[in-house]
Every structure is written in structure tokens, then in C-alpha cells.
Amino acid sequence: MRIGILGSGLMGGKLGTVFARAGHEVVFSYARSKRKLDELARNANGKASTGTPAEAAQQADAVLLAVHWLRFDDVLKQAGDLSGKLVLTCSLPMNEDNTELVVGRTSSAAEELAKRIPKAQVVSAFNTVPSEVLFGVYAARRKAVRPSLVYCGDDSRAKRVAAELIRDVGFDPVDAGPLRIARYTEPFALLIGQLAYDGEGGPELAYRFERFGK
Ligand SMILES: NC(=O)c1ccc[n+]([C@@H]2O[C@H](COP(=O)([O-])OP(=O)(O)OC[C@H]3O[C@@H](n4cnc5c(N)ncnc54)[C@H](OP(=O)(O)O)[C@@H]3O)[C@@H](O)[C@H]2O)c1
């Protein structure tokens, strides 16, 4: 699959690297330094290159949006037409200093994104784990028990593709329902962040749901 990365920071850089290592063709875009993008592409050890956001998006089967909430408008403007594309978003609607959600209860970052690109198929995924755990999850992908990863969206075909990508990273995808469920997954991501960054075990934290009684 061809995957365009819009926002090549902690999340986009690592997820793009894992996607490339899993055999996908990745284009890294949207960082403040071209050198950083080149380095990511070089170190990905796979089919990875760099481009402008428009170049990353144009030929992509899937696009990963991994920018700060306040950069949505800018990156979308640079990416151009995303009609018909699967747009995965891991972005959380944080204030400028990343201390609080600025959208919640009646909407979510994922829904606000979908309103801006109504002809794209938005799926919210990867926002509930810290970037620090991604390489570890990928390295452990052949183990019998995988960590869970919740995702949600309104388009069933887009969700099937998203689930495949989630599996490629090493998670067990958990379909949480329509996109409006991001109203719950986004605050849940802050709980995970709290445990990862202020808890005792360090930030390489993932989670797993288990059902009992069956
Ligand atoms: N980090 C996590 O563990 C985590 C977990 C869950 C969800 N999230 C969410 O995921 C999203 C991305 O988070 P992140 O931690 O990956 O953020 P980040 O490391 O700051 O990455 C954002 C990317 O956007 C680029 N960027 C920012 N301003 C730009 C500008 N003016 N022009 C061009 N590029 C610009 C940054 O460039 P540079 O590379 O040059 O800085 C970087 O590549 C956020 O919405 C966050 O809330 C993050």
C-alpha cells in the first residue's frame, strides 16, 4: 500500500518507519526540516521517500495525519484534495501547550477533521498509545498475545484497511464503532498518556482488553 505521512514527528515518523518496514511504500512529509525527512526515509529500511504534503497525499492509498490540532488547516491546505482517500488520524485536540483537550463531549478532533474533508474517509487510530511504544509493539508482533488498539470510523471499507494497517504495526485492532466514538477514545488517550508519562513504568506502554464470562 502507498501511505502518505502528513506530519513526520514522534508519531508520524515512527508509524511511517514501521509501515515501511512492514512492506508498505511510504512518503514522509510535513516537518520543518527537509534533512529530518530525508533521515527518516533513509533509516526506514524500506520503500520510503520524502515529498511535499501534496506529493505524499496524491498517490496515496492511505494518508496518516499526525500533526498538532492547531496545524490541521495548514497541513490540509498543503495536502490538497483528499477526496476518496482513507485518512487515518492519530491527532488529539490539545491546546497549545498540550495540557488540555479543547474539543470533547459533543465532538472530537476526528469529527472536526472529517467536517473539513467530507469526501475523505476518516478513521481515528493510533491516538491511544504513546509514540515510545510503537517500535516495541512492532518488534513483538509475532508473540501470541498482542496489545489492543481501538479505532473508529464511519466507512466500513476504510475501517477494514485501517485494521490491516493496525495489525501490520503489531496491535490487535478493536473496532470501537462510528467516528463519533472518538469523543471517548480521545480522552482515553489522555489517560494512557498520564500513565505513560507520569506513571512509574515509563512511556513504553500499551493496553489490552480482555473479555470474561464466555
Ligand atoms: N507523541 C505521542 O506519543 C502521541 C500519542 C498520541 C497522539 N498524539 C497526537 O498525534 C499528533 C502528532 O503528535 P506528535 O507527538 O507526533 O507531534 P510532533 O512530534 O510535534 O510532530 C508534528 C509534526 O508536524 C511538524 N510541524 C509542526 N509545525 C510545522 C510547520 N509549521 N511546518 C511544517 N511542519 C510542521 C513537525 O515538524 P518537526 O519534525 O520539524 O518538529 C512534526 O514533524 C498530535 O495531534 C498529538 O496530540 C501524539
Coordinates of N, CA and C and ligand atoms in Angstrom, one line a residue:
M1 N 0.8 -1.2 0.0 CA 0.0 0.0 0.0 C 0.9 1.3 0.0
R2 N 0.4 2.3 -0.6 CA 1.2 3.6 -0.6 C 0.6 4.5 0.5
I3 N 1.5 4.9 1.4 CA 1.0 5.6 2.6 C 1.7 7.0 2.6
G4 N 0.9 8.0 2.6 CA 1.5 9.4 2.8 C 1.4 9.8 4.2
I5 N 2.6 10.3 4.7 CA 2.6 10.7 6.1 C 2.6 12.2 6.2
L6 N 1.5 12.8 6.8 CA 1.4 14.2 6.9 C 1.7 14.5 8.4
G7 N 2.9 15.0 8.6 CA 3.4 15.2 10.0 C 4.3 14.1 10.4
S8 N 5.6 14.4 10.2 CA 6.6 13.4 10.4 C 7.4 13.6 11.7
G9 N 6.6 13.7 12.8 CA 7.3 13.9 14.1 C 7.3 12.6 14.9
L10 N 7.0 12.7 16.2 CA 7.1 11.5 17.0 C 6.2 10.4 16.5
M11 N 5.0 10.7 16.2 CA 4.0 9.6 15.8 C 4.2 9.3 14.3
G12 N 4.2 10.3 13.5 CA 4.3 10.1 12.0 C 5.6 9.5 11.6
G13 N 6.7 10.0 12.3 CA 8.0 9.4 11.9 C 8.1 8.0 12.3
K14 N 7.6 7.6 13.5 CA 7.7 6.2 13.9 C 6.7 5.3 13.1
L15 N 5.5 5.8 13.0 CA 4.5 4.9 12.3 C 4.9 4.7 10.8
G16 N 5.4 5.8 10.2 CA 5.8 5.7 8.8 C 7.0 4.7 8.7
T17 N 7.9 4.8 9.7 CA 9.0 3.8 9.7 C 8.5 2.4 9.8
V18 N 7.6 2.2 10.7 CA 7.1 0.8 10.9 C 6.3 0.4 9.6
F19 N 5.5 1.3 9.0 CA 4.8 0.9 7.8 C 5.8 0.5 6.7
A20 N 6.8 1.2 6.6 CA 7.8 0.9 5.5 C 8.5 -0.4 5.9
R21 N 8.8 -0.7 7.1 CA 9.4 -2.0 7.5 C 8.5 -3.1 7.3
A22 N 7.2 -2.8 7.4 CA 6.2 -3.9 7.1 C 5.9 -4.1 5.7
G23 N 6.6 -3.4 4.8 CA 6.5 -3.6 3.4 C 5.7 -2.6 2.6
H24 N 5.2 -1.5 3.2 CA 4.4 -0.5 2.5 C 5.4 0.5 1.9
E25 N 4.8 1.3 1.0 CA 5.6 2.4 0.3 C 5.2 3.7 1.0
V26 N 6.2 4.3 1.6 CA 5.8 5.5 2.5 C 6.5 6.8 2.0
V27 N 5.7 7.8 2.0 CA 6.3 9.2 1.7 C 6.1 10.0 3.0
F28 N 7.2 10.4 3.5 CA 7.2 11.3 4.7 C 7.1 12.8 4.2
S29 N 6.2 13.5 4.9 CA 6.1 14.9 4.6 C 5.8 15.7 5.9
Y30 N 5.8 17.0 5.7 CA 5.4 18.0 6.7 C 6.3 17.9 8.0
A31 N 7.5 18.4 7.9 CA 8.3 18.6 9.1 C 9.0 20.0 8.8
R32 N 9.6 20.6 9.8 CA 10.2 21.9 9.5 C 11.6 21.8 8.8
S33 N 12.1 20.6 8.8 CA 13.4 20.4 8.1 C 13.4 19.3 7.1
K34 N 13.9 19.6 5.9 CA 14.0 18.6 4.9 C 14.9 17.5 5.3
R35 N 16.0 17.9 6.0 CA 17.0 17.0 6.4 C 16.4 15.9 7.3
K36 N 15.5 16.3 8.2 CA 14.9 15.3 9.1 C 14.0 14.3 8.3
L37 N 13.3 14.8 7.3 CA 12.5 13.9 6.4 C 13.4 12.9 5.7
D38 N 14.5 13.4 5.2 CA 15.5 12.6 4.4 C 16.0 11.5 5.3
E39 N 16.3 11.9 6.6 CA 16.9 10.9 7.5 C 15.9 9.8 7.8
L40 N 14.6 10.3 8.0 CA 13.6 9.3 8.3 C 13.5 8.3 7.2
A41 N 13.5 8.8 5.9 CA 13.3 7.9 4.8 C 14.5 7.0 4.7
R42 N 15.7 7.5 5.0 CA 16.9 6.7 4.9 C 16.9 5.6 5.9
N43 N 16.5 5.9 7.1 CA 16.5 5.0 8.3 C 15.4 4.0 8.3
A44 N 14.4 4.2 7.4 CA 13.2 3.3 7.4 C 13.5 1.9 7.0
N45 N 14.6 1.8 6.2 CA 15.0 0.5 5.7 C 13.9 -0.2 4.9
G46 N 13.2 0.6 4.1 CA 12.2 0.0 3.3 C 11.9 1.0 2.1
K47 N 10.8 0.9 1.5 CA 10.5 1.8 0.4 C 10.0 3.1 1.0
A48 N 10.9 4.0 1.2 CA 10.4 5.2 1.9 C 11.1 6.4 1.1
S49 N 10.4 7.5 1.0 CA 10.9 8.7 0.3 C 10.3 9.9 1.0
T50 N 10.6 11.1 0.5 CA 10.1 12.3 1.1 C 9.4 13.1 0.0
G51 N 8.6 14.0 0.5 CA 7.9 14.9 -0.5 C 7.2 16.0 0.2
T52 N 6.5 16.8 -0.6 CA 5.6 17.8 0.0 C 4.4 17.1 0.4
P53 N 3.6 17.7 1.3 CA 2.3 17.1 1.7 C 1.4 16.7 0.5
A54 N 1.4 17.6 -0.6 CA 0.6 17.2 -1.8 C 1.2 16.0 -2.4
E55 N 2.5 15.9 -2.5 CA 3.1 14.7 -3.1 C 2.8 13.5 -2.3
A56 N 2.9 13.6 -1.0 CA 2.6 12.5 -0.1 C 1.2 12.0 -0.3
A57 N 0.3 12.9 -0.4 CA -1.1 12.6 -0.5 C -1.6 12.1 -1.8
Q58 N -1.0 12.7 -2.9 CA -1.6 12.5 -4.2 C -1.7 11.0 -4.6
Q59 N -0.7 10.3 -4.5 CA -0.7 8.9 -5.0 C -1.0 7.9 -3.9
A60 N -1.4 8.4 -2.7 CA -1.5 7.5 -1.6 C -2.8 6.7 -1.5
D61 N -2.7 5.5 -1.1 CA -4.0 4.7 -0.8 C -4.5 5.1 0.6
A62 N -3.6 5.5 1.4 CA -3.9 5.9 2.8 C -3.0 7.0 3.2
V63 N -3.6 8.0 4.0 CA -2.8 9.1 4.5 C -2.9 9.0 6.0
L64 N -1.7 9.3 6.7 CA -1.7 9.4 8.1 C -1.6 10.9 8.5
L65 N -2.5 11.4 9.2 CA -2.4 12.8 9.7 C -1.9 12.7 11.1
A66 N -0.7 13.3 11.3 CA -0.1 13.2 12.6 C 0.5 14.6 13.0
V67 N -0.4 15.5 13.1 CA 0.1 16.9 13.4 C -0.7 17.4 14.6
H68 N -0.1 18.5 15.2 CA -0.9 19.1 16.3 C -2.2 19.7 15.7
W69 N -3.2 19.6 16.6 CA -4.5 20.1 16.3 C -4.5 21.5 15.6
L70 N -3.6 22.3 16.1 CA -3.6 23.7 15.6 C -3.0 23.8 14.2
R71 N -2.4 22.7 13.7 CA -1.8 22.7 12.4 C -2.7 22.0 11.4
F72 N -3.9 21.6 11.7 CA -4.8 20.9 10.8 C -5.0 21.8 9.5
D73 N -5.4 23.0 9.7 CA -5.7 23.8 8.5 C -4.5 24.0 7.6
D74 N -3.4 24.2 8.2 CA -2.2 24.4 7.3 C -1.8 23.1 6.6
V75 N -1.8 22.0 7.3 CA -1.4 20.8 6.6 C -2.4 20.3 5.5
L76 N -3.7 20.6 5.8 CA -4.7 20.2 4.9 C -4.7 21.0 3.6
K77 N -4.4 22.3 3.8 CA -4.2 23.2 2.7 C -3.1 22.8 1.8
Q78 N -2.0 22.4 2.4 CA -0.8 21.9 1.7 C -1.0 20.6 1.0
A79 N -1.8 19.7 1.6 CA -2.0 18.4 1.1 C -2.9 18.4 -0.2
G80 N -3.8 19.4 -0.2 CA -4.7 19.5 -1.4 C -5.9 18.5 -1.2
D81 N -6.4 18.1 -2.4 CA -7.7 17.3 -2.4 C -7.5 15.9 -1.9
L82 N -8.2 15.6 -0.8 CA -8.1 14.2 -0.2 C -9.4 13.4 -0.5
S83 N -10.2 13.9 -1.4 CA -11.4 13.2 -1.7 C -11.2 11.7 -2.0
G84 N -12.0 10.9 -1.4 CA -12.0 9.4 -1.7 C -10.9 8.7 -1.0
K85 N -10.1 9.4 -0.2 CA -8.9 8.7 0.4 C -9.2 8.3 1.9
L86 N -8.6 7.3 2.3 CA -8.6 6.9 3.7 C -7.6 7.8 4.4
V87 N -8.2 8.6 5.4 CA -7.3 9.4 6.2 C -7.3 8.9 7.6
L88 N -6.2 8.4 8.0 CA -6.1 7.9 9.4 C -5.6 9.1 10.2
T89 N -6.2 9.3 11.4 CA -5.7 10.4 12.2 C -5.4 9.9 13.6
C90 N -4.2 10.3 14.1 CA -3.9 10.0 15.5 C -3.9 11.3 16.3
S91 N -4.3 12.3 15.7 CA -4.2 13.7 16.3 C -5.2 13.8 17.4
L92 N -4.8 14.5 18.5 CA -5.7 14.8 19.6 C -5.9 16.3 19.6
P93 N -7.1 16.7 20.1 CA -7.4 18.2 20.0 C -6.9 18.9 21.3
M94 N -5.6 19.0 21.3 CA -4.9 19.6 22.5 C -4.7 21.1 22.4
N95 N -4.7 21.8 23.5 CA -4.4 23.2 23.5 C -2.9 23.4 23.1
E96 N -2.5 24.7 23.0 CA -1.2 25.0 22.5 C -0.1 24.3 23.3
D97 N -0.2 24.3 24.7 CA 0.9 23.7 25.5 C 0.6 22.2 25.8
N98 N -0.4 21.6 25.1 CA -0.6 20.2 25.2 C -1.0 19.7 26.7
T99 N -1.8 20.6 27.3 CA -2.2 20.3 28.7 C -3.6 19.9 28.8
E100 N -4.5 20.3 27.8 CA -5.9 20.0 27.9 C -6.5 19.8 26.5
L101 N -7.6 19.0 26.5 CA -8.4 18.8 25.3 C -9.2 20.1 25.1
V102 N -9.3 20.6 23.9 CA -10.1 21.8 23.6 C -11.4 21.4 22.9
V103 N -11.5 20.2 22.6 CA -12.8 19.7 22.0 C -13.1 18.4 22.7
G104 N -14.4 18.2 23.0 CA -14.8 16.9 23.7 C -16.2 16.9 24.0
R105 N -16.8 15.8 24.4 CA -18.1 15.5 24.7 C -19.1 15.7 23.6
T106 N -19.1 16.8 22.9 CA -20.0 17.0 21.8 C -19.4 16.8 20.4
S107 N -18.1 16.7 20.4 CA -17.3 16.5 19.1 C -15.9 15.9 19.5
S108 N -15.1 15.8 18.5 CA -13.8 15.2 18.7 C -12.9 15.7 17.6
A109 N -11.6 15.6 17.8 CA -10.7 16.0 16.7 C -11.0 15.3 15.4
A110 N -11.3 14.0 15.5 CA -11.5 13.2 14.3 C -12.8 13.7 13.6
E111 N -13.8 14.0 14.3 CA -15.0 14.5 13.7 C -14.8 15.9 13.1
E112 N -14.1 16.7 13.8 CA -13.8 18.1 13.3 C -13.0 18.0 12.0
L113 N -12.1 17.0 12.0 CA -11.3 16.7 10.7 C -12.2 16.3 9.6
A114 N -13.1 15.4 9.9 CA -14.0 14.8 8.9 C -14.9 15.9 8.3
K115 N -15.2 16.9 9.1 CA -16.1 18.0 8.6 C -15.3 18.9 7.6
R116 N -13.9 18.9 7.8 CA -13.1 19.7 6.9 C -12.8 19.0 5.6
I117 N -12.8 17.6 5.6 CA -12.6 16.9 4.4 C -13.7 15.8 4.2
P118 N -14.9 16.4 3.9 CA -16.1 15.5 3.9 C -16.1 14.4 2.9
K119 N -15.2 14.5 1.9 CA -15.2 13.5 0.8 C -14.1 12.5 1.1
A120 N -13.4 12.6 2.2 CA -12.4 11.6 2.6 C -13.1 10.6 3.6
Q121 N -12.4 9.5 3.8 CA -12.9 8.5 4.8 C -12.0 8.6 6.0
V122 N -12.5 9.2 7.0 CA -11.6 9.5 8.2 C -11.7 8.3 9.2
V123 N -10.6 7.8 9.6 CA -10.6 6.8 10.7 C -9.6 7.2 11.8
S124 N -10.1 7.2 13.0 CA -9.3 7.6 14.1 C -8.6 6.4 14.7
A125 N -7.3 6.4 14.7 CA -6.5 5.2 15.2 C -5.1 5.7 15.7
F126 N -4.5 4.9 16.4 CA -3.1 5.1 17.0 C -3.0 6.2 18.0
N127 N -4.1 6.9 18.2 CA -4.0 8.1 19.2 C -4.0 7.6 20.6
T128 N -4.3 6.4 20.9 CA -4.4 5.9 22.3 C -3.1 5.2 22.8
V129 N -2.0 5.3 22.0 CA -0.8 4.8 22.5 C 0.3 5.9 22.4
P130 N 1.3 5.9 23.3 CA 2.4 6.8 23.2 C 3.4 6.4 22.0
S131 N 4.0 7.3 21.4 CA 4.9 7.0 20.3 C 6.0 6.1 20.8
E132 N 6.4 6.2 22.0 CA 7.5 5.4 22.5 C 7.3 3.9 22.5
V133 N 6.1 3.5 22.4 CA 5.8 2.0 22.5 C 5.8 1.4 21.1
L134 N 5.7 2.2 20.0 CA 5.4 1.7 18.7 C 6.5 0.7 18.2
F135 N 7.7 1.0 18.3 CA 8.8 0.1 17.8 C 8.7 -1.2 18.6
G136 N 8.5 -1.1 19.9 CA 8.4 -2.3 20.8 C 7.3 -3.2 20.4
V137 N 6.1 -2.6 20.1 CA 5.0 -3.4 19.6 C 5.3 -4.1 18.3
Y138 N 5.9 -3.3 17.4 CA 6.3 -3.9 16.1 C 7.2 -5.1 16.3
A139 N 8.2 -4.9 17.2 CA 9.2 -5.9 17.4 C 8.6 -7.2 18.0
A140 N 7.5 -7.0 18.7 CA 6.8 -8.1 19.4 C 5.7 -8.7 18.6
R141 N 5.6 -8.4 17.4 CA 4.3 -8.7 16.6 C 4.1 -10.2 16.4
R142 N 5.2 -11.0 16.6 CA 5.0 -12.4 16.4 C 4.6 -13.2 17.7
K143 N 4.5 -12.4 18.8 CA 4.1 -13.1 20.0 C 2.6 -13.4 20.0
A144 N 2.3 -14.4 20.8 CA 0.9 -14.9 20.7 C -0.1 -13.8 21.2
V145 N 0.2 -13.1 22.2 CA -0.8 -12.1 22.7 C -0.3 -10.7 22.3
R146 N -1.2 -10.0 21.6 CA -0.9 -8.6 21.1 C -1.6 -7.6 22.0
P147 N -1.1 -6.4 22.1 CA -1.8 -5.3 22.7 C -3.0 -4.9 21.8
S148 N -4.0 -4.4 22.5 CA -5.2 -3.9 21.7 C -4.9 -2.5 21.2
L149 N -5.7 -2.1 20.1 CA -5.7 -0.7 19.7 C -7.1 -0.4 19.2
V150 N -7.7 0.6 19.9 CA -9.1 1.0 19.4 C -9.0 1.9 18.2
Y151 N -10.0 1.7 17.3 CA -10.1 2.6 16.2 C -11.6 2.8 15.9
C152 N -11.9 3.9 15.2 CA -13.3 4.1 14.9 C -13.4 4.9 13.6
G153 N -14.6 4.8 13.0 CA -14.8 5.5 11.7 C -16.2 5.1 11.2
D154 N -16.6 5.9 10.1 CA -17.9 5.6 9.6 C -18.0 4.8 8.3
D155 N -16.8 4.6 7.7 CA -16.8 3.9 6.4 C -16.2 2.5 6.6
S156 N -17.0 1.5 6.3 CA -16.6 0.1 6.6 C -15.4 -0.3 5.8
R157 N -15.3 0.1 4.5 CA -14.2 -0.3 3.7 C -12.9 0.3 4.3
A158 N -13.0 1.6 4.6 CA -11.8 2.3 5.1 C -11.4 1.7 6.5
K159 N -12.4 1.3 7.2 CA -12.0 0.7 8.5 C -11.3 -0.7 8.3
R160 N -11.7 -1.4 7.3 CA -11.1 -2.7 7.1 C -9.6 -2.5 6.7
V161 N -9.3 -1.5 5.9 CA -7.9 -1.2 5.6 C -7.2 -0.7 6.8
A162 N -7.8 0.2 7.6 CA -7.2 0.7 8.8 C -6.8 -0.5 9.7
A163 N -7.8 -1.5 9.9 CA -7.5 -2.6 10.7 C -6.3 -3.4 10.3
E164 N -6.1 -3.5 8.9 CA -5.0 -4.2 8.4 C -3.7 -3.5 8.8
L165 N -3.7 -2.1 8.6 CA -2.5 -1.4 9.0 C -2.2 -1.4 10.5
I166 N -3.3 -1.5 11.3 CA -3.1 -1.6 12.7 C -2.4 -3.0 13.0
R167 N -2.9 -4.0 12.3 CA -2.3 -5.3 12.5 C -0.8 -5.3 12.1
D168 N -0.5 -4.6 11.0 CA 0.8 -4.6 10.5 C 1.8 -4.0 11.5
V169 N 1.3 -3.0 12.3 CA 2.1 -2.4 13.3 C 2.3 -3.4 14.5
G170 N 1.4 -4.4 14.7 CA 1.6 -5.3 15.7 C 0.5 -5.3 16.8
F171 N -0.5 -4.5 16.5 CA -1.6 -4.5 17.5 C -2.8 -5.4 17.1
D172 N -3.7 -5.6 18.0 CA -4.9 -6.3 17.8 C -6.0 -5.2 17.7
P173 N -6.5 -5.0 16.4 CA -7.4 -3.9 16.3 C -8.8 -4.1 16.9
V174 N -9.3 -3.1 17.6 CA -10.6 -3.2 18.3 C -11.5 -2.2 17.7
D175 N -12.5 -2.6 17.0 CA -13.4 -1.7 16.3 C -14.3 -1.1 17.4
A176 N -14.2 0.2 17.6 CA -15.0 0.9 18.7 C -16.3 1.5 18.1
G177 N -16.5 1.4 16.8 CA -17.7 1.9 16.3 C -17.5 3.1 15.4
P178 N -18.6 3.9 15.2 CA -18.5 5.1 14.3 C -17.6 6.2 14.8
L179 N -17.3 7.1 13.9 CA -16.3 8.1 14.2 C -16.6 8.9 15.5
R180 N -17.9 9.1 15.8 CA -18.2 9.9 17.0 C -17.7 9.3 18.3
I181 N -17.3 8.0 18.2 CA -16.8 7.3 19.4 C -15.4 7.9 19.7
A182 N -14.8 8.7 18.8 CA -13.6 9.4 19.1 C -13.8 10.3 20.3
R183 N -15.0 10.7 20.5 CA -15.3 11.5 21.7 C -14.9 10.8 23.0
Y184 N -14.9 9.5 22.9 CA -14.5 8.7 24.1 C -13.0 8.3 24.0
T185 N -12.6 7.9 22.8 CA -11.2 7.4 22.6 C -10.2 8.5 22.9
E186 N -10.5 9.8 22.5 CA -9.5 10.9 22.7 C -9.2 11.1 24.2
P187 N -10.3 11.3 25.0 CA -9.9 11.4 26.5 C -9.2 10.2 27.0
F188 N -9.6 9.0 26.5 CA -8.9 7.7 26.9 C -7.4 7.8 26.6
A189 N -7.1 8.5 25.5 CA -5.7 8.6 25.1 C -4.9 9.5 26.2
L190 N -5.7 10.4 26.8 CA -5.0 11.2 27.8 C -4.7 10.4 29.1
L191 N -5.6 9.5 29.3 CA -5.4 8.6 30.5 C -4.1 7.7 30.2
I192 N -4.0 7.2 29.0 CA -2.8 6.4 28.6 C -1.6 7.3 28.8
G193 N -1.7 8.6 28.3 CA -0.6 9.5 28.4 C -0.2 9.7 29.8
Q194 N -1.2 9.9 30.7 CA -0.9 10.1 32.1 C -0.1 8.9 32.7
L195 N -0.6 7.7 32.4 CA 0.1 6.5 32.9 C 1.5 6.4 32.3
A196 N 1.6 6.7 31.0 CA 2.9 6.6 30.3 C 3.9 7.6 30.8
Y197 N 3.5 8.8 31.0 CA 4.5 9.8 31.3 C 4.6 10.2 32.8
D198 N 3.5 10.0 33.5 CA 3.6 10.3 34.9 C 3.5 9.0 35.8
G199 N 3.3 7.9 35.2 CA 3.3 6.6 35.9 C 4.7 6.1 36.2
E200 N 4.8 5.0 36.8 CA 6.1 4.5 37.3 C 6.9 3.7 36.3
G201 N 6.1 3.1 35.3 CA 6.8 2.1 34.4 C 7.4 2.7 33.2
G202 N 7.3 4.0 32.9 CA 7.9 4.6 31.7 C 6.9 4.6 30.6
P203 N 7.3 5.2 29.5 CA 6.3 5.5 28.4 C 6.1 4.4 27.4
E204 N 6.8 3.3 27.5 CA 6.6 2.2 26.6 C 5.4 1.4 27.0
L205 N 4.2 2.0 26.9 CA 3.0 1.4 27.5 C 2.0 1.2 26.4
A206 N 1.4 0.0 26.4 CA 0.2 -0.3 25.5 C -0.8 -1.0 26.5
Y207 N -2.0 -1.2 25.9 CA -3.0 -1.8 26.8 C -3.7 -3.0 26.0
R208 N -4.4 -3.8 26.8 CA -5.1 -4.9 26.2 C -6.4 -5.1 26.9
F209 N -7.5 -5.3 26.0 CA -8.8 -5.6 26.6 C -9.0 -7.1 26.6
E210 N -9.6 -7.6 27.6 CA -10.0 -9.0 27.7 C -11.4 -9.1 28.1
R211 N -12.1 -10.1 27.4 CA -13.5 -10.4 27.8 C -13.5 -11.6 28.7
F212 N -14.4 -11.6 29.7 CA -14.6 -12.7 30.5 C -16.0 -13.2 30.4
G213 N -16.3 -14.4 30.9 CA -17.7 -14.8 31.0 C -18.2 -15.5 29.8
K214 N -17.3 -15.8 28.8 CA -17.8 -16.5 27.6 C -17.3 -17.9 27.6
Ligands
LIG1 N1 3.5 11.8 20.7 C1 2.6 10.9 21.1 O1 3.0 10.0 21.9 C2 1.2 11.0 20.7 C3 0.3 10.0 21.1 C4 -1.0 10.0 20.7 C5 -1.4 11.0 19.9 N2 -0.6 12.1 19.6 C6 -1.1 13.1 18.7 O2 -0.6 12.9 17.4 C7 -0.3 14.2 16.8 C8 1.2 14.3 16.5 O3 1.9 14.3 17.7 P1 3.5 14.2 17.7 O4 3.8 13.9 19.1 O5 3.9 13.2 16.6 O6 3.9 15.7 17.3 P2 5.2 16.2 16.8 O7 6.3 15.3 17.2 O8 5.3 17.6 17.2 O9 5.1 16.1 15.2 C9 4.3 17.0 14.4 C10 5.0 17.1 13.1 O10 4.4 18.3 12.5 C11 5.5 19.1 12.0 N3 5.3 20.6 12.0 C12 4.9 21.3 13.1 N4 4.8 22.6 12.7 C13 5.1 22.6 11.4 C14 5.2 23.7 10.4 N5 4.9 24.9 10.7 N6 5.6 23.3 9.2 C15 5.9 22.1 8.8 N7 5.8 21.0 9.7 C16 5.4 21.3 11.0 C17 6.6 18.8 13.0 O11 7.9 19.2 12.4 P3 9.3 18.9 13.1 O12 9.5 17.5 12.9 O13 10.2 19.8 12.4 O14 9.1 19.3 14.5 C18 6.5 17.3 13.1 O15 7.1 16.6 12.1 C19 -0.8 15.3 17.8 O16 -2.1 15.7 17.5 C20 -0.8 14.5 19.1 O17 -1.7 15.1 20.0 C21 0.7 12.1 20.0

